[in-house]
PDB file of C-alpha atoms in Angstrom:
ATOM      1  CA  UNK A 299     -20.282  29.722 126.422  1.00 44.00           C
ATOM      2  CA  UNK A 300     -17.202  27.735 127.018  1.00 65.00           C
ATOM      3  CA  UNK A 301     -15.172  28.503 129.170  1.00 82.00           C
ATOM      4  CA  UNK A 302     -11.512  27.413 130.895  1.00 91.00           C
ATOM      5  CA  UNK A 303     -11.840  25.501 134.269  1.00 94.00           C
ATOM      6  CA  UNK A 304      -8.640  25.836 136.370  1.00 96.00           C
ATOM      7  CA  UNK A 305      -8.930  23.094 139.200  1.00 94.00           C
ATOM      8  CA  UNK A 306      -6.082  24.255 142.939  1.00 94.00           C
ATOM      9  CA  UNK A 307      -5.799  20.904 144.553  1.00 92.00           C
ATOM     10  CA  UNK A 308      -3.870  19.873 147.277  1.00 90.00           C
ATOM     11  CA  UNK A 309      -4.961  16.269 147.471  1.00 90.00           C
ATOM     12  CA  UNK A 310      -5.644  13.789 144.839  1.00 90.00           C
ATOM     13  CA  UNK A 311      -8.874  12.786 143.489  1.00 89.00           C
ATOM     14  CA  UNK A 312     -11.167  12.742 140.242  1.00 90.00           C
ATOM     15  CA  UNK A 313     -12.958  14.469 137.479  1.00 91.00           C
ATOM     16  CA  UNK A 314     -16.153  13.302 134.974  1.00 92.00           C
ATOM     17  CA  UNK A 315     -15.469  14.952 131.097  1.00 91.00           C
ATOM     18  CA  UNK A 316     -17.441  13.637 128.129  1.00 88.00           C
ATOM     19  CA  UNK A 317     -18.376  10.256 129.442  1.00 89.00           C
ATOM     20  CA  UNK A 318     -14.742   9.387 130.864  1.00 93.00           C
ATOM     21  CA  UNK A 319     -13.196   9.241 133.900  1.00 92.00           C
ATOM     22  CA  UNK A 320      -9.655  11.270 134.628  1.00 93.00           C
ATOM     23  CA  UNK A 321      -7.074  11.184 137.827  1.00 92.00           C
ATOM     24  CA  UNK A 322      -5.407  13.847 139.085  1.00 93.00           C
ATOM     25  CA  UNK A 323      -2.905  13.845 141.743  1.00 93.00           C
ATOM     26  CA  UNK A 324      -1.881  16.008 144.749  1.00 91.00           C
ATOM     27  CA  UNK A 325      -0.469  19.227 144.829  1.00 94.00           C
ATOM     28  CA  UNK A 326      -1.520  20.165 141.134  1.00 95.00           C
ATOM     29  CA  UNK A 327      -3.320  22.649 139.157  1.00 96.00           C
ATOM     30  CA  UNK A 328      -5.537  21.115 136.820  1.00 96.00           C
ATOM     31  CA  UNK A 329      -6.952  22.901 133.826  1.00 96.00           C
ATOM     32  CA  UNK A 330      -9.623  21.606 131.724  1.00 95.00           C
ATOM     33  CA  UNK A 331     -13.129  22.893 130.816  1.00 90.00           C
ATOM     34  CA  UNK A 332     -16.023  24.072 132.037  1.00 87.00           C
ATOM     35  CA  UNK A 333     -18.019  20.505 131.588  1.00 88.00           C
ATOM     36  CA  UNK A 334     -15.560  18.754 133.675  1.00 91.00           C
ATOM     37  CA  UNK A 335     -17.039  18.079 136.798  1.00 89.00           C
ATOM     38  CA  UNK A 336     -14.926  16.978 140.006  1.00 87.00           C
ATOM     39  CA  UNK A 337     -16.423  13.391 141.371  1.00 83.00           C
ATOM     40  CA  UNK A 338     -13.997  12.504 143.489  1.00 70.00           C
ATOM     41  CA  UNK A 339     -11.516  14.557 145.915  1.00 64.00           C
ATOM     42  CA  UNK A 340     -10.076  12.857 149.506  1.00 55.00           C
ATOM     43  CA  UNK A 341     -10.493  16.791 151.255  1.00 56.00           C
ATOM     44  CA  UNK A 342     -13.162  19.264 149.144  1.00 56.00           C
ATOM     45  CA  UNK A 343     -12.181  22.048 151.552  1.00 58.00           C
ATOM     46  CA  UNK A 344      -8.267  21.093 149.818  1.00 68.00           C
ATOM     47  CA  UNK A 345      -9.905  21.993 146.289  1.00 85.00           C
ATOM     48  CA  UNK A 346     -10.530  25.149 144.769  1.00 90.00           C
ATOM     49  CA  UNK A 347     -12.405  25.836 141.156  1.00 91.00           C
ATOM     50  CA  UNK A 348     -13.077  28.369 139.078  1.00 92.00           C
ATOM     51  CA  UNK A 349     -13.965  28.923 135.577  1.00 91.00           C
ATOM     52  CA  UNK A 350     -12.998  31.516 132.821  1.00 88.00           C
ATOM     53  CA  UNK A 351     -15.342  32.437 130.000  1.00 79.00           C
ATOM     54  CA  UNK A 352     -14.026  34.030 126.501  1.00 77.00           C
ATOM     55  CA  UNK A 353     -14.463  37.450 128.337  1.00 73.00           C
ATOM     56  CA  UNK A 354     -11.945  36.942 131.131  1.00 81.00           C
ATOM     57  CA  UNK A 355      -9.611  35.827 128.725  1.00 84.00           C
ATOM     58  CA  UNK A 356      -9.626  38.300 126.283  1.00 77.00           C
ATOM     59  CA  UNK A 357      -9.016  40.636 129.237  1.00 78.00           C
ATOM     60  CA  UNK A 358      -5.895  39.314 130.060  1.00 86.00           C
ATOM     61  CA  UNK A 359      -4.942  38.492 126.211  1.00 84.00           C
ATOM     62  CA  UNK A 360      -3.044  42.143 125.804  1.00 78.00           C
ATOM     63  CA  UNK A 361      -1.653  41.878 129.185  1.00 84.00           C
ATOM     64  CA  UNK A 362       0.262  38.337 128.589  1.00 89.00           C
ATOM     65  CA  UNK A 363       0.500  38.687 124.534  1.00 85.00           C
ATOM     66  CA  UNK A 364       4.345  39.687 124.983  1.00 85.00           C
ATOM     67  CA  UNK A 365       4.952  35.937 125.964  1.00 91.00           C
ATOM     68  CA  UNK A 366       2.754  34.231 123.607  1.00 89.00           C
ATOM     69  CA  UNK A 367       4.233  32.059 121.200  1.00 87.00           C
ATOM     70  CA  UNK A 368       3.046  33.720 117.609  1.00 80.00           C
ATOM     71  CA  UNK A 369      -0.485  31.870 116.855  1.00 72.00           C
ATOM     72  CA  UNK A 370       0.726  31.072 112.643  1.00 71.00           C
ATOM     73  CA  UNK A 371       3.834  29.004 114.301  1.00 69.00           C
ATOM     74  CA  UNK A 372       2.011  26.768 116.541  1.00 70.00           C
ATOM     75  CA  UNK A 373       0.237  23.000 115.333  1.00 66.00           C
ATOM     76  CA  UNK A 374      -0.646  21.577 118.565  1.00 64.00           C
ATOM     77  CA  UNK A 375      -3.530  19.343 119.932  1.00 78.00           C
ATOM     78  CA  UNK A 376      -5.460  20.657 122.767  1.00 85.00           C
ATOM     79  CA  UNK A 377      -5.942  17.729 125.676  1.00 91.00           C
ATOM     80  CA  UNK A 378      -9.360  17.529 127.539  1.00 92.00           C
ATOM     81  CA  UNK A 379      -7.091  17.983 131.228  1.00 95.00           C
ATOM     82  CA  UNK A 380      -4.077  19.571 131.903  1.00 96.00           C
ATOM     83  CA  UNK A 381      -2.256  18.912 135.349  1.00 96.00           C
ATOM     84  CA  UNK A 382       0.943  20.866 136.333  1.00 96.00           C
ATOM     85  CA  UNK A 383       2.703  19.719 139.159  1.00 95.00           C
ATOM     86  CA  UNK A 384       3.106  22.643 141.810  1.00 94.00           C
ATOM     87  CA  UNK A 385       4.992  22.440 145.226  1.00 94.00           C
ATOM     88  CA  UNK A 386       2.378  23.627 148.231  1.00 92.00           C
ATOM     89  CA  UNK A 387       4.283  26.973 148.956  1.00 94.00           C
ATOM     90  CA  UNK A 388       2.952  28.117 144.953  1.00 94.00           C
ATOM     91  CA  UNK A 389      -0.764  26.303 145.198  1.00 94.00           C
ATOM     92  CA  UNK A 390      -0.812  28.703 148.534  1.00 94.00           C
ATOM     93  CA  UNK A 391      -0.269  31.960 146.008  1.00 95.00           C
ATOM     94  CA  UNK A 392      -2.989  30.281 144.024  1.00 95.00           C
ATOM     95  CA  UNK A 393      -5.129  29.818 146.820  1.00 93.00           C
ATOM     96  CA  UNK A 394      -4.511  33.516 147.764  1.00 93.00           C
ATOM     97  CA  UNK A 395      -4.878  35.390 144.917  1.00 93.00           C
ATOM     98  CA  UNK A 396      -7.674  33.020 143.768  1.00 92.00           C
ATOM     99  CA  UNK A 397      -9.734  34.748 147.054  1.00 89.00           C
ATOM    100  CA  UNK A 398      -8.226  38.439 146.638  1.00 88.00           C
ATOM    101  CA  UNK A 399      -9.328  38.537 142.678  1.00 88.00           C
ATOM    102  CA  UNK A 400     -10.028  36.068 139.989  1.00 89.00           C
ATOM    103  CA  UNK A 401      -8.372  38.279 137.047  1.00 88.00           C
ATOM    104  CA  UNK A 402      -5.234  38.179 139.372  1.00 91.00           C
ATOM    105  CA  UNK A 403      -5.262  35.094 139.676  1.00 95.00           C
ATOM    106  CA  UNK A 404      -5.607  34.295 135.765  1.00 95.00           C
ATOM    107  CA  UNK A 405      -2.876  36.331 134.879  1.00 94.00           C
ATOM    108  CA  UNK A 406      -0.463  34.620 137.283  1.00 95.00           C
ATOM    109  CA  UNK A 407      -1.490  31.152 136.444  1.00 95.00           C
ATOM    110  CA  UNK A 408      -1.509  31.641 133.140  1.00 96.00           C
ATOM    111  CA  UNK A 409       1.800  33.293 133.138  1.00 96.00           C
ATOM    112  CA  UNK A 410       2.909  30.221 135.384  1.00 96.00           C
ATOM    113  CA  UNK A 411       1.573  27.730 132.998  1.00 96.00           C
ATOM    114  CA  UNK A 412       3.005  29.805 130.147  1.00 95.00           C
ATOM    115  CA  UNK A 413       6.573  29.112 131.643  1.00 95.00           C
ATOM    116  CA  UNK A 414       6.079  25.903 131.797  1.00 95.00           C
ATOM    117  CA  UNK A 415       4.604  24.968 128.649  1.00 93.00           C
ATOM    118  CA  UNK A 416       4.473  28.032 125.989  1.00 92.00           C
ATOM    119  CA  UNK A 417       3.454  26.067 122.987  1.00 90.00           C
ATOM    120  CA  UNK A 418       0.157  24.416 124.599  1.00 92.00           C
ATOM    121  CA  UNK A 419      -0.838  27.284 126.495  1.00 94.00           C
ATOM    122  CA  UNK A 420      -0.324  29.527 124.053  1.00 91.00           C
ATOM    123  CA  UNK A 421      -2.452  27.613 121.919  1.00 89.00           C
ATOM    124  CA  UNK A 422      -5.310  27.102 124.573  1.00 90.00           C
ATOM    125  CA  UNK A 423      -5.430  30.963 124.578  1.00 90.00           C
ATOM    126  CA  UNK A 424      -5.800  30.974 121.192  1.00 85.00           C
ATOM    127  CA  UNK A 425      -8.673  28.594 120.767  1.00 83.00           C
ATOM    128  CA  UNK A 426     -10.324  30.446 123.592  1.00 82.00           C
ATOM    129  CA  UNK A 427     -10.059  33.869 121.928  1.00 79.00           C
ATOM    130  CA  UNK A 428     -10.678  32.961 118.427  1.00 73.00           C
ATOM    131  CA  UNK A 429     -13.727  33.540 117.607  1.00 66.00           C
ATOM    132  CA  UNK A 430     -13.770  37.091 117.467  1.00 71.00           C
ATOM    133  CA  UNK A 431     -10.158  37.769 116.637  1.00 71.00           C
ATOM    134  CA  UNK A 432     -10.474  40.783 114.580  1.00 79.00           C
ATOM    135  CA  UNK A 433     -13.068  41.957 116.548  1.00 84.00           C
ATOM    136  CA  UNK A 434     -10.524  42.040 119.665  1.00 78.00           C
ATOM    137  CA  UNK A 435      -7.318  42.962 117.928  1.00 77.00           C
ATOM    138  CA  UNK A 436      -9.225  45.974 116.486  1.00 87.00           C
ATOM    139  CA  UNK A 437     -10.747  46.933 119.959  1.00 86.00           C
ATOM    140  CA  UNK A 438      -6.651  46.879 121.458  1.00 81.00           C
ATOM    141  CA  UNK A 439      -5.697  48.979 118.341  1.00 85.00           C
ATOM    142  CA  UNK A 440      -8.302  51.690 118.861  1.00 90.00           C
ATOM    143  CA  UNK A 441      -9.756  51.651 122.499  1.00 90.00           C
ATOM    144  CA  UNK A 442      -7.576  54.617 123.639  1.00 91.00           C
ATOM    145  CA  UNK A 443      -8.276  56.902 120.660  1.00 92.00           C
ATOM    146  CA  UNK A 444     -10.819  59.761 121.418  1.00 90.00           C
ATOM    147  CA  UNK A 445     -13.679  57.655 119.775  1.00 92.00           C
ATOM    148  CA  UNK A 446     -17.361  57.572 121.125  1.00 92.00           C
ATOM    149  CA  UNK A 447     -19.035  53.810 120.701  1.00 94.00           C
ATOM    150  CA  UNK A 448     -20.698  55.106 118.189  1.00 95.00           C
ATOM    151  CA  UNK A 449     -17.730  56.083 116.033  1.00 95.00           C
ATOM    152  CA  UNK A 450     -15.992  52.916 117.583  1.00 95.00           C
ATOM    153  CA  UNK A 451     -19.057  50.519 115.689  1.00 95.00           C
ATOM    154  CA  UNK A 452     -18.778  52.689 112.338  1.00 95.00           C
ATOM    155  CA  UNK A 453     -14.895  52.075 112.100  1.00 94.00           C
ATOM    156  CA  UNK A 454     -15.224  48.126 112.455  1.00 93.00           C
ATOM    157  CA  UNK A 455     -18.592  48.556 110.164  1.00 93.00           C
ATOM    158  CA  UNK A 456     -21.398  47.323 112.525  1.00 92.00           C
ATOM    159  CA  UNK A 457     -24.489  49.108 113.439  1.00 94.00           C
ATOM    160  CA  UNK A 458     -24.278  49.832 117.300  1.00 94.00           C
ATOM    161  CA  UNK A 459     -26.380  47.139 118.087  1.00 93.00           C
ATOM    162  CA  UNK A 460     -24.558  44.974 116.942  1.00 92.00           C
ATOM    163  CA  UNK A 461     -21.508  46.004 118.094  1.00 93.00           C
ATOM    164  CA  UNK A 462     -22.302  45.960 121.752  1.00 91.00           C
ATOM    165  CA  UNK A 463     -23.983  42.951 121.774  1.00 88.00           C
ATOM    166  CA  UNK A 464     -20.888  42.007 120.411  1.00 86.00           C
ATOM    167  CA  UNK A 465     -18.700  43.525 122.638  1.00 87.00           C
ATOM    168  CA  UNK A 466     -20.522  42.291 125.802  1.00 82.00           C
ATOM    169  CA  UNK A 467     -20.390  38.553 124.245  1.00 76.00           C
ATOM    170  CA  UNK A 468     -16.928  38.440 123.778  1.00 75.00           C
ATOM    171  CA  UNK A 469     -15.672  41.057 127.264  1.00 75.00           C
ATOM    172  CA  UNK A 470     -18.668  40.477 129.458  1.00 70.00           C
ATOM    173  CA  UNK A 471     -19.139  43.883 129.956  1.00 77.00           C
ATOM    174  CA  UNK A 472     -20.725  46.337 128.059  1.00 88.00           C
ATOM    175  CA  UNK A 473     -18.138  49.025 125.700  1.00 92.00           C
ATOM    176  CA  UNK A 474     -18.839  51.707 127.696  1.00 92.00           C
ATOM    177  CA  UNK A 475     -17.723  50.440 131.212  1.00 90.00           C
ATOM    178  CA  UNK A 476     -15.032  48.472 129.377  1.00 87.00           C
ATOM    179  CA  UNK A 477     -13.794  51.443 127.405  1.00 91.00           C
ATOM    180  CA  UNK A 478     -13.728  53.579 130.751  1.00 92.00           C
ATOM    181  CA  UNK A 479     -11.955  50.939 132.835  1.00 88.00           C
ATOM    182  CA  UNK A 480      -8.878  50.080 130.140  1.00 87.00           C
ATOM    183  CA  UNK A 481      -8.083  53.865 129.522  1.00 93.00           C
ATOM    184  CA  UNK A 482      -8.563  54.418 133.137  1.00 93.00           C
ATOM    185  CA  UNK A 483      -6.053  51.596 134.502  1.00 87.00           C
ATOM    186  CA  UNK A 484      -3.442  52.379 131.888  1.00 90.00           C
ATOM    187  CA  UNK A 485      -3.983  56.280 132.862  1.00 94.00           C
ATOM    188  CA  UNK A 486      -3.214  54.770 136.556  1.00 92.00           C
ATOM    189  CA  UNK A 487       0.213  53.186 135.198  1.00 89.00           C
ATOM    190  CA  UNK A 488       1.524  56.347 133.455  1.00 93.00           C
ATOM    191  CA  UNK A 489       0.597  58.618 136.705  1.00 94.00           C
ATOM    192  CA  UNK A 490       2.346  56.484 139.178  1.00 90.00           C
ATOM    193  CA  UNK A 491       5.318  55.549 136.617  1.00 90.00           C
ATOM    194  CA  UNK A 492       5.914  58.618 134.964  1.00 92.00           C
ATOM    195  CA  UNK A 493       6.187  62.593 135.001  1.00 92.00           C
ATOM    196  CA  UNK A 494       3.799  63.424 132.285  1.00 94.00           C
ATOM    197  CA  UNK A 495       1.187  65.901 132.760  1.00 95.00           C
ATOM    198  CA  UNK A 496      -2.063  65.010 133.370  1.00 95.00           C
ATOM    199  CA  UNK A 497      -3.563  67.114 130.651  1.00 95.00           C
ATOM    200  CA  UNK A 498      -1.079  64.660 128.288  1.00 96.00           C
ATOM    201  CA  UNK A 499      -2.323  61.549 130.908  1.00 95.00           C
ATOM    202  CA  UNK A 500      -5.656  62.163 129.989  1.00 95.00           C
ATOM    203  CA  UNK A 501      -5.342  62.771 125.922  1.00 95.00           C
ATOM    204  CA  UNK A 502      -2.981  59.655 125.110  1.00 94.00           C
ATOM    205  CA  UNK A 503      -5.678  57.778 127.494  1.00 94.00           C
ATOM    206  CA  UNK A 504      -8.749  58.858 125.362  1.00 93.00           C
ATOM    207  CA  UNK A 505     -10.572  61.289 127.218  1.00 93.00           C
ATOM    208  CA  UNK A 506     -10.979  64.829 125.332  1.00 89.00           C
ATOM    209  CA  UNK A 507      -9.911  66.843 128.058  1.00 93.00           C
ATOM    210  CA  UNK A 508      -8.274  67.345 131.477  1.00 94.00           C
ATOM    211  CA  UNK A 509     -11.566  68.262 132.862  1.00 94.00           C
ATOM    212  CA  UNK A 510     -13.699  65.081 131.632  1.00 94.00           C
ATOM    213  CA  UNK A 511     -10.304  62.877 132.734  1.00 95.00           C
ATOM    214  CA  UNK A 512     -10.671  64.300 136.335  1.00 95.00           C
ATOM    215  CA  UNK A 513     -14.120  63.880 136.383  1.00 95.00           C
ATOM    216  CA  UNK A 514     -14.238  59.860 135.457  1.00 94.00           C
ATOM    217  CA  UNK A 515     -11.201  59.628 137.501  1.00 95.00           C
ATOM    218  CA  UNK A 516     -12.679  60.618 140.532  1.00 94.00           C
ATOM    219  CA  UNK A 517     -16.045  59.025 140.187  1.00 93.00           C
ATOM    220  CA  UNK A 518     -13.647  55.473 139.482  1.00 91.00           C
ATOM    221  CA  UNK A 519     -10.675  55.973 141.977  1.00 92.00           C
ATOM    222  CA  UNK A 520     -12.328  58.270 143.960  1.00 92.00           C
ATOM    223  CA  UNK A 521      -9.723  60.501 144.235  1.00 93.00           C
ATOM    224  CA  UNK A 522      -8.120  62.955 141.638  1.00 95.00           C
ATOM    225  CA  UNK A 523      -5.472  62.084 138.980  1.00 95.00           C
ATOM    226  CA  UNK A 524      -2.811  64.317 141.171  1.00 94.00           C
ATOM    227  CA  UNK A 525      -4.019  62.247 144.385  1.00 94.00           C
ATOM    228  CA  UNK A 526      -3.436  59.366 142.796  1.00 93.00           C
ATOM    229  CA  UNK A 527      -0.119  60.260 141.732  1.00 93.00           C
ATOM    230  CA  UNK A 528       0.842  61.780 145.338  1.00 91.00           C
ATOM    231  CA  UNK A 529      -0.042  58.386 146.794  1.00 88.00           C
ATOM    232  CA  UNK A 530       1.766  56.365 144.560  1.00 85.00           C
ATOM    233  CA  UNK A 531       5.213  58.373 145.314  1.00 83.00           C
ATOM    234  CA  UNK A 532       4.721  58.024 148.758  1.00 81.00           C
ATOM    235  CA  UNK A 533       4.101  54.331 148.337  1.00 73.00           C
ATOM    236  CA  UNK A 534       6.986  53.681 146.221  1.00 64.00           C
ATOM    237  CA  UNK A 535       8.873  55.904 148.538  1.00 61.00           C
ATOM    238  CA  UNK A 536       8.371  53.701 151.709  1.00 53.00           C
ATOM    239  CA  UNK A 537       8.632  50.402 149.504  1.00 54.00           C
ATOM    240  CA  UNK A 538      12.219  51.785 148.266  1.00 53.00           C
ATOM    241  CA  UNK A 539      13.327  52.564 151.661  1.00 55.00           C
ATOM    242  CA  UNK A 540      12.448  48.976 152.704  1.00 53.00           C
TER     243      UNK A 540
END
């Protein structure tokens, strides 16, 4: 599968793609693909890498889509490397965020690169995702309805099997875990940024009752919904203080 090879470098040095030889200089982030492979570098403990398959980037599609340029308005030539010039104090957030969590790091660099260039990274996304576009756009339209896999495959019109092998080709993961972990962060967003009831929490989130909610909750957060919510008052309590 091909995937999206984001290169943190503090130092110059050099990368091998398709037979030819590229430069990149220092302090950069370098984004090309997953055949690319780094020859050359004047300090390798300078150089982080790390790729992104068409699973990790579907996962941050819906969370970056709002500043997207729209896919039918973009014509635009994708290069075999990217480099983006970066001053050390933001290849150090890189760095960081790179070693706390690799989907937090995505969705900052991308967002970064975004800024930077909307119409080419835009259209990298795109490429990346393409493949299964309706697949994924129906998956973002329906994942929080109160829909079993089962009645999830029958909607888009695939037999189960299908549909998961499907699913876990294009998310990595397989529906049911996915399923469980979107409805549960978004239920985490709406209990730490709202007043809703949980009962109403756990409906608009998918699960068919305040019971089976608390339940998942617990066994994912491990702690209640109301927990949750307690601790995420008192955070935002001391933070506002600050």
């Amino acid at each position: 599968m091909s995937a999206i090879k984001f290169i943190i470098s503090k130092n110059s040095g050099q990368l091998s793609l398709n037979g030819k030889t590229y430069t990149f200089p220092e302090n950069c982030l370098v984004i090309t693909n997953d055949e690319a492979i780094i020859v050359e570098s004047i300090l390798k403990n300078q150089l982080l890498s790390v790729d992104f398959d068409s699973s990790s980037l579907h996962k941050v599609y819906p969370e970056i889509i709002n500043l997207l340029i729209h896919q039918e308005k973009i014509t635009y030539s994708i290069e075999p490397i990217r480099i983006i010039r970066a001053e050390r104090n933001v290849l150090d957030v890189f760095t960081y965020l790179l070693q706390l969590s690799e989907d937090n790091f995505l969705h900052f660099a991308y967002t970064y690169c975004l800024g930077l260039d909307n119409v080419y990274f835009s259209s990298l996304l795109y490429k990346y995702i393409s493949g299964n576009k309706d697949f994924c756009s129906f998956i973002e339209n329906h994942f929080m309805r109160q829909w079993s896999v089962v009645r999830l495959a029958q909607e888009f019109d695939l037999p189960v099997r299908k549909f998961n092998e499907l699913f876990l080709c294009t998310y990595g993961q397989t529906a049911k875990r996915w399923l469980l972990e979107r409805r549960i962060k978004h239920a985490k967003k709406l209990l730490s940024t709202t007043s809703m009831r949980v009962i109403d929490i756990a409906i608009e989130c998918g699960f068919s009752s305040h019971a089976h909610f608390t339940d998942r909750f617990r066994r994912y957060i491990n702690c209640s919904p109301k927990q949750f919510r307690n601790r995420s008052l008192q955070i935002n309590s001391y933070n506002t203080r600050e």
